Amino acid sequence: EAGVVQSPRYKIIEKKQPVAFWCNPISGHNTLYWYLQNLGQGPELLIRYENEEAVDDSQLPKDRFSAERLKGVDSTLKIQPAELGDSAVYLCASSTSAGGHADTQYFGPGTRLTVL
Amino acid sequence: DQQVKQNSPSLSVQEGRISILNCDYTNSMFDYFLWYKKYPAEGPTFLISISSIKDKNEDGRFTVFLNKSAKHLSLHIVPSQPGDSAVYFCAASGGTSYDKVIFGPGTSLSVIP
C-alpha cells in the first residue's frame, strides 16, 4: 500500500515569494491533516479536512496561508507571501474516520521549506 | 502553553538496556495517548497508544505506562536496539477536541551499540 505522498521534498525561496505544497493521502483515507513542525518541536496542526470540508482551521494563519482539498482526495497548502519565520517542515497526514478517539495518523515525509 | 511536555530533549542508552522516555500533560480532559517515532527525513510513524481506562499497554518490546493521577506517561523499550535510535513524540487527545492530537516536542533517543 502506498503511503502519504508529498512534494516537493525541499523548497528554497526568497521572502515575499509564494510557495505551494502538495499532498496525496493514502487511498481511502477521508481525513487529511497539514502540520507545521519547527526545529526541536512536535508537529502543530494547521488544518484538518474531513473529505473536502475543512473542519478545523483555527490554527491556520489565514492572512497568508490557504489550503484546499477540492475533490476530497489530494490537497494543496499555499503560503503567499512567505516570511522568514515560515521556514519549517510541513507535514501532511491522513487517517480513516472511525470515530471516537483520535485515529492513527499516517504521515508523509514532509516538505522542508527554507525562506531566505 | 504546552499541554504535552517531554522534558528530556535527548537520551542515550546502551544496546540491550532499557530505554525510558517520559511525558507529562496538563489537560485533565486528555483520555487517549499515543507515541510516534520519527527517523530523520521521514514523517512520524505510529508506535503504540493507550486509553485512559488502562494503565499499561504492551506491544512486543514497547510498553506504555499511564499514571492519570500524576498526569504522566512513559514509554519503555526493552531491550533497546540501535534501530530504535530516533525522535519519539508523545501525543494526547480528548475532551472537547477528542479527535485533535496534541504533540509534545519530542525526545531524541540514541542507542549505542
mmCIF file of C-alpha atoms in Angstrom:
data_model
loop_
_atom_site.group_PDB
_atom_site.id
_atom_site.type_symbol
_atom_site.label_atom_id
_atom_site.label_comp_id
_atom_site.label_asym_id
_atom_site.label_seq_id
_atom_site.Cartn_x
_atom_site.Cartn_y
_atom_site.Cartn_z
ATOM 1 C CA GLU A 1 0.000 0.000 0.000
ATOM 2 C CA ALA A 2 1.408 3.394 -0.969
ATOM 3 C CA GLY A 3 1.941 5.826 1.864
ATOM 4 C CA VAL A 4 1.221 9.528 2.043
ATOM 5 C CA VAL A 5 2.993 11.300 -0.794
ATOM 6 C CA GLN A 6 4.239 14.868 -0.514
ATOM 7 C CA SER A 7 6.011 17.107 -2.962
ATOM 8 C CA PRO A 8 8.336 18.804 -3.211
ATOM 9 C CA ARG A 9 10.586 17.334 -0.527
ATOM 10 C CA TYR A 10 12.649 20.505 -0.293
ATOM 11 C CA LYS A 11 11.944 24.088 -1.300
ATOM 12 C CA ILE A 12 14.101 27.195 -1.030
ATOM 13 C CA ILE A 13 12.527 30.546 -1.785
ATOM 14 C CA GLU A 14 13.125 34.194 -1.069
ATOM 15 C CA LYS A 15 10.888 36.030 1.346
ATOM 16 C CA LYS A 16 7.729 37.538 -0.097
ATOM 17 C CA GLN A 17 7.566 34.829 -2.765
ATOM 18 C CA PRO A 18 4.639 32.389 -2.934
ATOM 19 C CA VAL A 19 5.053 28.655 -2.358
ATOM 20 C CA ALA A 20 2.776 25.637 -2.602
ATOM 21 C CA PHE A 21 2.954 22.146 -1.185
ATOM 22 C CA TRP A 22 1.068 19.122 -2.453
ATOM 23 C CA CYS A 23 -0.144 16.045 -0.600
ATOM 24 C CA ASN A 24 -1.749 12.813 -1.757
ATOM 25 C CA PRO A 25 -3.140 10.792 1.162
ATOM 26 C CA ILE A 26 -3.441 7.045 1.498
ATOM 27 C CA SER A 27 -6.236 5.724 -0.676
ATOM 28 C CA GLY A 28 -9.498 5.549 1.231
ATOM 29 C CA HIS A 29 -8.423 7.926 3.991
ATOM 30 C CA ASN A 30 -11.037 10.648 4.168
ATOM 31 C CA THR A 31 -9.312 12.718 6.860
ATOM 32 C CA LEU A 32 -6.314 14.820 5.873
ATOM 33 C CA TYR A 33 -4.123 16.982 8.085
ATOM 34 C CA TRP A 34 -1.499 19.633 7.460
ATOM 35 C CA TYR A 35 1.027 20.165 10.244
ATOM 36 C CA LEU A 36 3.860 22.598 10.786
ATOM 37 C CA GLN A 37 6.975 21.323 12.525
ATOM 38 C CA ASN A 38 9.620 23.732 13.719
ATOM 39 C CA LEU A 39 13.065 22.534 14.691
ATOM 40 C CA GLY A 40 13.068 20.860 18.087
ATOM 41 C CA GLN A 41 9.300 20.873 18.363
ATOM 42 C CA GLY A 42 6.469 18.490 17.684
ATOM 43 C CA PRO A 43 4.025 18.796 14.797
ATOM 44 C CA GLU A 44 1.408 21.533 15.217
ATOM 45 C CA LEU A 45 -1.890 21.222 13.405
ATOM 46 C CA LEU A 46 -2.612 23.850 10.757
ATOM 47 C CA ILE A 47 -5.778 22.437 9.224
ATOM 48 C CA ARG A 48 -7.818 19.231 9.178
ATOM 49 C CA TYR A 49 -10.144 18.089 6.420
ATOM 50 C CA GLU A 50 -12.968 15.594 6.540
ATOM 51 C CA ASN A 51 -13.383 14.813 2.837
ATOM 52 C CA GLU A 52 -13.470 18.248 1.199
ATOM 53 C CA GLU A 53 -14.597 20.132 4.304
ATOM 54 C CA ALA A 54 -12.114 21.989 6.488
ATOM 55 C CA VAL A 55 -13.374 21.033 9.954
ATOM 56 C CA ASP A 56 -10.565 22.637 11.956
ATOM 57 C CA ASP A 57 -8.565 25.546 10.563
ATOM 58 C CA SER A 58 -8.315 27.520 13.787
ATOM 59 C CA GLN A 59 -4.503 27.429 13.761
ATOM 60 C CA LEU A 60 -4.094 28.367 10.099
ATOM 61 C CA PRO A 61 -2.759 31.940 9.663
ATOM 62 C CA LYS A 62 -5.352 32.937 7.154
ATOM 63 C CA ASP A 63 -3.723 36.210 6.171
ATOM 64 C CA ARG A 64 -1.019 34.342 4.265
ATOM 65 C CA PHE A 65 -1.856 30.638 4.357
ATOM 66 C CA SER A 66 -4.544 28.879 2.361
ATOM 67 C CA ALA A 67 -5.401 25.274 1.702
ATOM 68 C CA GLU A 68 -7.753 23.327 -0.467
ATOM 69 C CA ARG A 69 -8.935 19.775 -0.965
ATOM 70 C CA LEU A 70 -11.334 20.189 -3.832
ATOM 71 C CA LYS A 71 -12.242 16.577 -4.612
ATOM 72 C CA GLY A 72 -11.728 15.177 -1.143
ATOM 73 C CA VAL A 73 -8.506 13.399 -2.140
ATOM 74 C CA ASP A 74 -5.266 15.309 -2.626
ATOM 75 C CA SER A 75 -4.634 18.695 -1.071
ATOM 76 C CA THR A 76 -2.555 21.819 -1.589
ATOM 77 C CA LEU A 77 -1.210 24.165 1.075
ATOM 78 C CA LYS A 78 -0.111 27.609 -0.070
ATOM 79 C CA ILE A 79 1.795 30.448 1.543
ATOM 80 C CA GLN A 80 1.669 33.888 -0.032
ATOM 81 C CA PRO A 81 3.778 35.802 0.703
ATOM 82 C CA ALA A 82 6.318 33.704 2.585
ATOM 83 C CA GLU A 83 8.157 35.173 5.571
ATOM 84 C CA LEU A 84 11.459 34.190 7.155
ATOM 85 C CA GLY A 85 9.612 32.639 10.104
ATOM 86 C CA ASP A 86 7.811 30.215 7.801
ATOM 87 C CA SER A 87 10.977 28.146 7.439
ATOM 88 C CA ALA A 88 9.976 24.745 8.809
ATOM 89 C CA VAL A 89 8.911 21.264 7.798
ATOM 90 C CA TYR A 90 5.349 20.985 6.544
ATOM 91 C CA LEU A 91 3.869 17.563 7.189
ATOM 92 C CA CYS A 92 0.786 16.030 5.675
ATOM 93 C CA ALA A 93 -1.009 13.121 7.346
ATOM 94 C CA SER A 94 -4.122 11.098 6.677
ATOM 95 C CA SER A 95 -6.387 8.758 8.584
ATOM 96 C CA THR A 96 -9.679 6.949 8.362
ATOM 97 C CA SER A 97 -12.504 8.369 10.417
ATOM 98 C CA ALA A 98 -13.587 5.530 12.620
ATOM 99 C CA GLY A 99 -14.988 7.946 15.168
ATOM 100 C CA GLY A 100 -14.328 8.005 18.882
ATOM 101 C CA HIS A 101 -10.812 8.808 19.967
ATOM 102 C CA ALA A 102 -8.063 10.057 17.716
ATOM 103 C CA ASP A 103 -7.455 7.769 14.787
ATOM 104 C CA THR A 104 -3.941 6.663 13.926
ATOM 105 C CA GLN A 105 -2.440 9.187 11.564
ATOM 106 C CA TYR A 106 -0.100 8.231 8.758
ATOM 107 C CA PHE A 107 2.420 10.904 7.914
ATOM 108 C CA GLY A 108 4.170 11.781 4.704
ATOM 109 C CA PRO A 109 7.907 12.592 4.660
ATOM 110 C CA GLY A 110 7.252 16.333 4.775
ATOM 111 C CA THR A 111 8.406 19.327 2.778
ATOM 112 C CA ARG A 112 11.314 21.254 4.226
ATOM 113 C CA LEU A 113 10.846 24.935 3.424
ATOM 114 C CA THR A 114 13.685 27.418 3.686
ATOM 115 C CA VAL A 115 12.841 31.095 3.293
ATOM 116 C CA LEU A 116 15.841 33.351 2.617
ATOM 117 C CA ASP B 1 1.201 26.919 26.963
ATOM 118 C CA GLN B 2 2.474 23.418 26.228
ATOM 119 C CA GLN B 3 -0.173 20.850 27.073
ATOM 120 C CA VAL B 4 2.136 17.896 26.369
ATOM 121 C CA LYS B 5 5.662 18.073 27.728
ATOM 122 C CA GLN B 6 8.709 15.957 27.149
ATOM 123 C CA ASN B 7 11.318 17.454 29.414
ATOM 124 C CA SER B 8 14.256 15.395 28.180
ATOM 125 C CA PRO B 9 15.308 16.585 24.720
ATOM 126 C CA SER B 10 17.708 13.658 24.377
ATOM 127 C CA LEU B 11 18.562 10.288 25.889
ATOM 128 C CA SER B 12 21.443 7.860 25.336
ATOM 129 C CA VAL B 13 21.184 4.181 26.223
ATOM 130 C CA GLN B 14 23.430 1.168 25.717
ATOM 131 C CA GLU B 15 22.197 -1.520 23.373
ATOM 132 C CA GLY B 16 20.328 -4.233 25.276
ATOM 133 C CA ARG B 17 19.416 -1.968 28.180
ATOM 134 C CA ILE B 18 16.042 -0.382 28.912
ATOM 135 C CA SER B 19 15.092 2.982 27.433
ATOM 136 C CA ILE B 20 12.540 5.019 29.388
ATOM 137 C CA LEU B 21 11.017 8.056 27.723
ATOM 138 C CA ASN B 22 8.821 10.294 29.832
ATOM 139 C CA CYS B 23 5.885 12.532 29.030
ATOM 140 C CA ASP B 24 3.738 14.841 31.168
ATOM 141 C CA TYR B 25 0.466 16.503 30.270
ATOM 142 C CA THR B 26 -1.509 19.318 31.799
ATOM 143 C CA ASN B 27 -5.002 18.874 30.373
ATOM 144 C CA SER B 28 -7.005 16.543 32.626
ATOM 145 C CA MET B 29 -9.502 16.040 29.805
ATOM 146 C CA PHE B 30 -6.982 14.059 27.734
ATOM 147 C CA ASP B 31 -8.076 10.428 27.629
ATOM 148 C CA TYR B 32 -6.085 8.907 24.804
ATOM 149 C CA PHE B 33 -2.329 8.925 24.403
ATOM 150 C CA LEU B 34 -0.042 7.929 21.567
ATOM 151 C CA TRP B 35 3.651 7.583 20.869
ATOM 152 C CA TYR B 36 5.093 8.283 17.443
ATOM 153 C CA LYS B 37 8.611 7.553 16.256
ATOM 154 C CA LYS B 38 10.449 9.653 13.690
ATOM 155 C CA TYR B 39 13.604 8.909 11.720
ATOM 156 C CA PRO B 40 15.497 11.766 10.003
ATOM 157 C CA ALA B 41 13.954 12.925 6.721
ATOM 158 C CA GLU B 42 10.856 10.802 7.328
ATOM 159 C CA GLY B 43 7.447 11.542 8.763
ATOM 160 C CA PRO B 44 6.442 10.295 12.223
ATOM 161 C CA THR B 45 5.093 6.744 12.395
ATOM 162 C CA PHE B 46 2.640 5.439 14.967
ATOM 163 C CA LEU B 47 4.206 3.217 17.615
ATOM 164 C CA ILE B 48 1.782 2.486 20.434
ATOM 165 C CA SER B 49 -1.231 4.004 22.185
ATOM 166 C CA ILE B 50 -3.097 3.769 25.463
ATOM 167 C CA SER B 51 -6.575 4.710 26.586
ATOM 168 C CA SER B 52 -7.159 6.319 29.963
ATOM 169 C CA ILE B 53 -9.154 3.274 31.093
ATOM 170 C CA LYS B 54 -5.882 1.343 31.160
ATOM 171 C CA ASP B 55 -2.626 1.913 32.993
ATOM 172 C CA LYS B 56 -0.454 -0.263 30.794
ATOM 173 C CA ASN B 57 -0.288 -1.354 27.184
ATOM 174 C CA GLU B 58 2.346 -3.649 25.756
ATOM 175 C CA ASP B 59 3.397 -4.406 22.187
ATOM 176 C CA GLY B 60 6.488 -6.519 21.850
ATOM 177 C CA ARG B 61 9.481 -4.615 23.168
ATOM 178 C CA PHE B 62 7.405 -1.473 23.724
ATOM 179 C CA THR B 63 5.298 -0.802 26.820
ATOM 180 C CA VAL B 64 3.480 2.385 27.686
ATOM 181 C CA PHE B 65 2.526 3.139 31.276
ATOM 182 C CA LEU B 66 -0.070 5.731 32.243
ATOM 183 C CA ASN B 67 -0.377 7.392 35.656
ATOM 184 C CA LYS B 68 -3.516 9.512 35.442
ATOM 185 C CA SER B 69 -3.237 10.997 38.907
ATOM 186 C CA ALA B 70 0.224 12.312 38.096
ATOM 187 C CA LYS B 71 -0.705 13.178 34.510
ATOM 188 C CA HIS B 72 2.348 11.233 33.430
ATOM 189 C CA LEU B 73 3.091 8.521 30.930
ATOM 190 C CA SER B 74 6.227 6.716 29.958
ATOM 191 C CA LEU B 75 7.409 4.534 27.104
ATOM 192 C CA HIS B 76 9.676 1.617 27.943
ATOM 193 C CA ILE B 77 11.748 -0.092 25.284
ATOM 194 C CA VAL B 78 13.291 -3.390 26.336
ATOM 195 C CA PRO B 79 15.775 -4.401 25.095
ATOM 196 C CA SER B 80 16.898 -1.291 23.246
ATOM 197 C CA GLN B 81 18.353 -1.792 19.773
ATOM 198 C CA PRO B 82 20.412 0.567 17.575
ATOM 199 C CA GLY B 83 17.472 0.723 15.144
ATOM 200 C CA ASP B 84 15.416 2.332 17.917
ATOM 201 C CA SER B 85 17.532 5.481 17.603
ATOM 202 C CA ALA B 86 15.004 8.120 16.570
ATOM 203 C CA VAL B 87 12.937 11.014 17.886
ATOM 204 C CA TYR B 88 9.949 9.907 19.945
ATOM 205 C CA PHE B 89 6.884 12.115 20.191
ATOM 206 C CA CYS B 90 4.301 11.769 22.913
ATOM 207 C CA ALA B 91 0.811 12.868 21.844
ATOM 208 C CA ALA B 92 -2.570 13.205 23.514
ATOM 209 C CA SER B 93 -6.197 13.813 22.671
ATOM 210 C CA GLY B 94 -9.514 14.069 24.471
ATOM 211 C CA GLY B 95 -12.136 16.351 25.915
ATOM 212 C CA THR B 96 -13.929 18.638 23.514
ATOM 213 C CA SER B 97 -11.212 18.038 20.926
ATOM 214 C CA TYR B 98 -11.287 14.255 21.158
ATOM 215 C CA ASP B 99 -10.129 13.853 17.584
ATOM 216 C CA LYS B 100 -7.394 16.518 17.696
ATOM 217 C CA VAL B 101 -3.956 15.287 18.642
ATOM 218 C CA ILE B 102 -1.534 17.489 20.583
ATOM 219 C CA PHE B 103 2.126 16.536 20.189
ATOM 220 C CA GLY B 104 4.961 17.024 22.634
ATOM 221 C CA PRO B 105 8.337 18.429 21.499
ATOM 222 C CA GLY B 106 9.959 15.007 21.237
ATOM 223 C CA THR B 107 12.877 13.153 22.815
ATOM 224 C CA SER B 108 15.821 12.080 20.688
ATOM 225 C CA LEU B 109 16.905 8.569 21.646
ATOM 226 C CA SER B 110 20.360 7.263 20.786
ATOM 227 C CA VAL B 111 21.009 3.577 21.338
ATOM 228 C CA ILE B 112 24.738 2.966 21.471
ATOM 229 C CA PRO B 113 25.986 -0.388 20.142
#
